[in-house]
Each structure stands twice: as structure tokens, then as C-alpha cells.
Short mmCIF file of C-alpha atoms in Angstrom, two decimals:
data_model
loop_
_atom_site.label_atom_id
_atom_site.label_comp_id
_atom_site.label_asym_id
_atom_site.label_seq_id
_atom_site.Cartn_x
_atom_site.Cartn_y
_atom_site.Cartn_z
CA UNK A 263 5.81 -66.46 -38.45
CA UNK A 264 6.23 -65.49 -42.08
CA UNK A 265 9.09 -62.99 -41.89
CA UNK A 266 8.52 -61.91 -45.49
CA UNK A 267 5.04 -60.54 -44.77
CA UNK A 268 4.73 -59.97 -41.01
CA UNK A 269 3.81 -56.43 -40.01
CA UNK A 270 6.21 -54.37 -37.92
CA UNK A 271 4.15 -54.39 -34.72
CA UNK A 272 3.78 -58.18 -34.70
CA UNK A 273 7.49 -58.67 -35.44
CA UNK A 274 8.45 -56.16 -32.76
CA UNK A 275 6.36 -57.85 -30.09
CA UNK A 276 7.95 -61.22 -30.94
CA UNK A 277 11.56 -60.13 -30.38
CA UNK A 278 13.38 -61.37 -27.27
CA UNK A 279 16.87 -61.33 -25.76
CA UNK A 280 19.54 -59.29 -27.54
CA UNK A 281 18.72 -57.66 -30.87
CA UNK A 282 21.06 -56.65 -33.65
CA UNK A 283 19.96 -53.77 -35.88
CA UNK A 284 22.32 -52.46 -38.54
CA UNK A 285 21.81 -49.06 -40.13
CA UNK A 286 22.70 -48.79 -43.80
CA UNK A 287 21.96 -46.80 -46.93
CA UNK A 288 20.18 -49.79 -48.54
CA UNK A 289 18.87 -52.43 -46.14
CA UNK A 290 18.14 -55.01 -48.83
CA UNK A 291 21.56 -54.71 -50.44
CA UNK A 292 23.45 -55.17 -47.18
CA UNK A 293 21.19 -58.04 -46.08
CA UNK A 294 21.70 -59.83 -49.40
CA UNK A 295 25.48 -59.36 -49.05
CA UNK A 296 25.50 -60.79 -45.52
CA UNK A 297 23.21 -63.71 -46.42
CA UNK A 298 25.24 -64.67 -49.48
CA UNK A 299 28.76 -64.21 -48.07
CA UNK A 300 28.00 -66.04 -44.80
CA UNK A 301 25.50 -68.55 -46.23
CA UNK A 302 22.64 -67.34 -44.06
CA UNK A 303 18.90 -67.14 -44.72
CA UNK A 304 17.54 -63.99 -46.33
CA UNK A 305 14.08 -63.68 -44.79
CA UNK A 306 13.00 -60.29 -46.12
CA UNK A 307 14.66 -57.62 -48.21
CA UNK A 308 13.57 -54.19 -49.35
CA UNK A 309 15.62 -51.03 -49.61
CA UNK A 310 14.11 -49.82 -46.29
CA UNK A 311 14.04 -52.96 -44.14
CA UNK A 312 15.49 -56.45 -44.26
CA UNK A 313 15.86 -59.52 -42.07
CA UNK A 314 18.53 -62.21 -42.13
CA UNK A 315 18.20 -65.40 -40.10
CA UNK A 316 21.12 -67.22 -38.51
CA UNK A 317 19.69 -70.28 -36.81
CA UNK A 318 17.13 -68.97 -34.30
CA UNK A 319 18.61 -65.44 -34.38
CA UNK A 320 17.53 -62.46 -36.47
CA UNK A 321 19.58 -59.56 -37.76
CA UNK A 322 17.57 -56.49 -38.71
CA UNK A 323 18.75 -53.98 -41.30
CA UNK A 324 17.18 -50.53 -41.50
CA UNK A 325 17.82 -47.86 -44.12
CA UNK A 326 18.99 -44.51 -42.81
CA UNK A 327 15.74 -42.86 -43.93
CA UNK A 328 13.72 -45.12 -41.61
CA UNK A 329 15.62 -43.63 -38.66
CA UNK A 330 14.75 -40.00 -39.48
CA UNK A 331 13.43 -39.35 -35.96
CA UNK A 332 16.10 -41.34 -34.11
CA UNK A 333 19.18 -39.64 -32.56
CA UNK A 334 21.54 -42.27 -34.04
CA UNK A 335 20.98 -40.91 -37.53
CA UNK A 336 22.93 -37.73 -36.68
CA UNK A 337 25.93 -39.80 -35.55
CA UNK A 338 26.38 -41.71 -38.81
CA UNK A 339 29.41 -40.79 -40.93
CA UNK A 340 28.78 -39.36 -44.38
CA UNK A 341 31.35 -41.67 -45.94
CA UNK A 342 32.35 -45.26 -45.30
CA UNK A 343 33.53 -47.03 -43.37
CA UNK A 344 30.44 -47.37 -41.28
CA UNK A 345 30.23 -49.52 -38.19
CA UNK A 346 33.65 -48.65 -36.78
CA UNK A 347 34.04 -49.99 -33.28
CA UNK A 348 31.76 -52.99 -33.61
CA UNK A 349 32.65 -56.45 -34.84
CA UNK A 350 29.69 -58.69 -35.63
CA UNK A 351 30.55 -62.37 -35.14
CA UNK A 352 28.64 -64.94 -37.14
CA UNK A 353 29.47 -68.14 -35.30
CA UNK A 354 29.14 -71.50 -37.04
CA UNK A 355 29.83 -69.95 -40.45
CA UNK A 356 32.70 -71.02 -42.71
CA UNK A 357 35.47 -68.39 -42.72
CA UNK A 358 37.22 -69.84 -45.77
CA UNK A 359 34.06 -69.87 -47.87
CA UNK A 360 33.03 -66.40 -46.70
CA UNK A 361 36.47 -64.95 -47.53
CA UNK A 362 36.27 -66.52 -50.98
CA UNK A 363 32.76 -65.16 -51.74
CA UNK A 364 33.16 -61.65 -50.28
CA UNK A 365 35.36 -59.89 -52.89
CA UNK A 366 33.06 -60.78 -55.80
CA UNK A 367 30.18 -59.19 -53.87
CA UNK A 368 32.03 -55.96 -53.04
CA UNK A 369 33.39 -57.01 -49.64
CA UNK A 370 36.95 -56.57 -48.41
CA UNK A 371 38.70 -59.32 -46.49
CA UNK A 372 40.67 -57.43 -43.83
CA UNK A 373 41.64 -60.55 -41.90
CA UNK A 374 42.14 -63.69 -43.99
CA UNK A 375 41.02 -67.02 -42.53
CA UNK A 376 43.29 -68.27 -39.78
CA UNK A 377 43.20 -70.37 -36.64
CA UNK A 378 43.17 -68.33 -33.46
CA UNK A 379 44.48 -69.34 -30.03
CA UNK A 380 40.95 -69.11 -28.55
CA UNK A 381 39.86 -72.17 -30.56
CA UNK A 382 38.15 -70.53 -33.53
CA UNK A 383 39.05 -70.23 -37.20
CA UNK A 384 38.05 -66.71 -38.25
CA UNK A 385 37.97 -64.33 -41.19
CA UNK A 386 36.92 -60.69 -40.90
CA UNK A 387 35.20 -59.02 -43.83
CA UNK A 388 34.09 -55.44 -44.38
CA UNK A 389 30.78 -55.05 -46.18
CA UNK A 390 30.74 -52.52 -49.03
CA UNK A 391 29.77 -49.68 -46.61
CA UNK A 392 32.40 -50.75 -44.06
CA UNK A 393 30.46 -52.76 -41.46
CA UNK A 394 32.66 -55.51 -39.98
CA UNK A 395 31.51 -59.14 -39.98
CA UNK A 396 33.57 -62.09 -38.75
CA UNK A 397 32.89 -65.63 -39.86
CA UNK A 398 33.95 -67.96 -37.06
CA UNK A 399 33.95 -71.72 -36.72
CA UNK A 400 35.27 -73.92 -33.90
CA UNK A 401 38.54 -75.64 -34.70
CA UNK A 402 37.97 -79.42 -34.39
#
């Protein structure tokens, strides 16, 4: 499937398992941030809709305006941070590299890279609007 050109209905029918959809003011901007900071594949990016691939998994990004008829839109805060209460783990990504790249792209490292007792090295980064992403890699 060509994620850059596939129509919404075809993409929707292809989705399986658990889906991750992140609401944002600018879908393309947040998707580019995530792809670059965490070294993931940017599959599609416009201000309204974007896709980022992480191995066989997809993250969808939708602009607020695309959710005009959805009840979630009324629950979004007017000001950042957005995404409070959810931590999005990006396993098999390099926490040290992500923490180094994030500030130059407008991100904030709220948890610097460190080894955790559960066997992962992690760094937690807030995207410019406040969504929380954690780069995590198994400690050898």
C-alpha cells in the first residue's frame, strides 16, 4: 500500500489490532517531529492528516479541524500541554539520540536518558504541543 496516496476508506479498512491516533493543531508538523526525533518513517504529512511508520505499526495524526464532529474535540485544552495522562512508548528507538535531537526541533526532554530497573533505557520527550513520547531500548 502506498501510504502517501491511499484514500481514507482503503486505509481505514486495512487497519488491524490497536490503533494510535494523535490529535494536534498541525498533523504534518507533529508527525515530522516524531519521525525525525525518533528516527521513524514519515509516510504521509499534510497539515490535516499524517502517518508515521514504526516497523509494521502506524501512528495516525489528525488536525483538530478534522475532528469537528467528534466529541473528543470539545475535551481538548486550549493551551499546551496536550496529551496529559498518556505516555506513548516507541520501543526499539535510541533514547540518547532522541534526547539529543529533540531540543533543536522544539521538544523538551523531561526525563533524560537513563537505565531503568525494568530492563529498558528510556528518555521521555514532550513534543512542542505537549504530547509525551518515550524512546525505549532494551539494555543489553
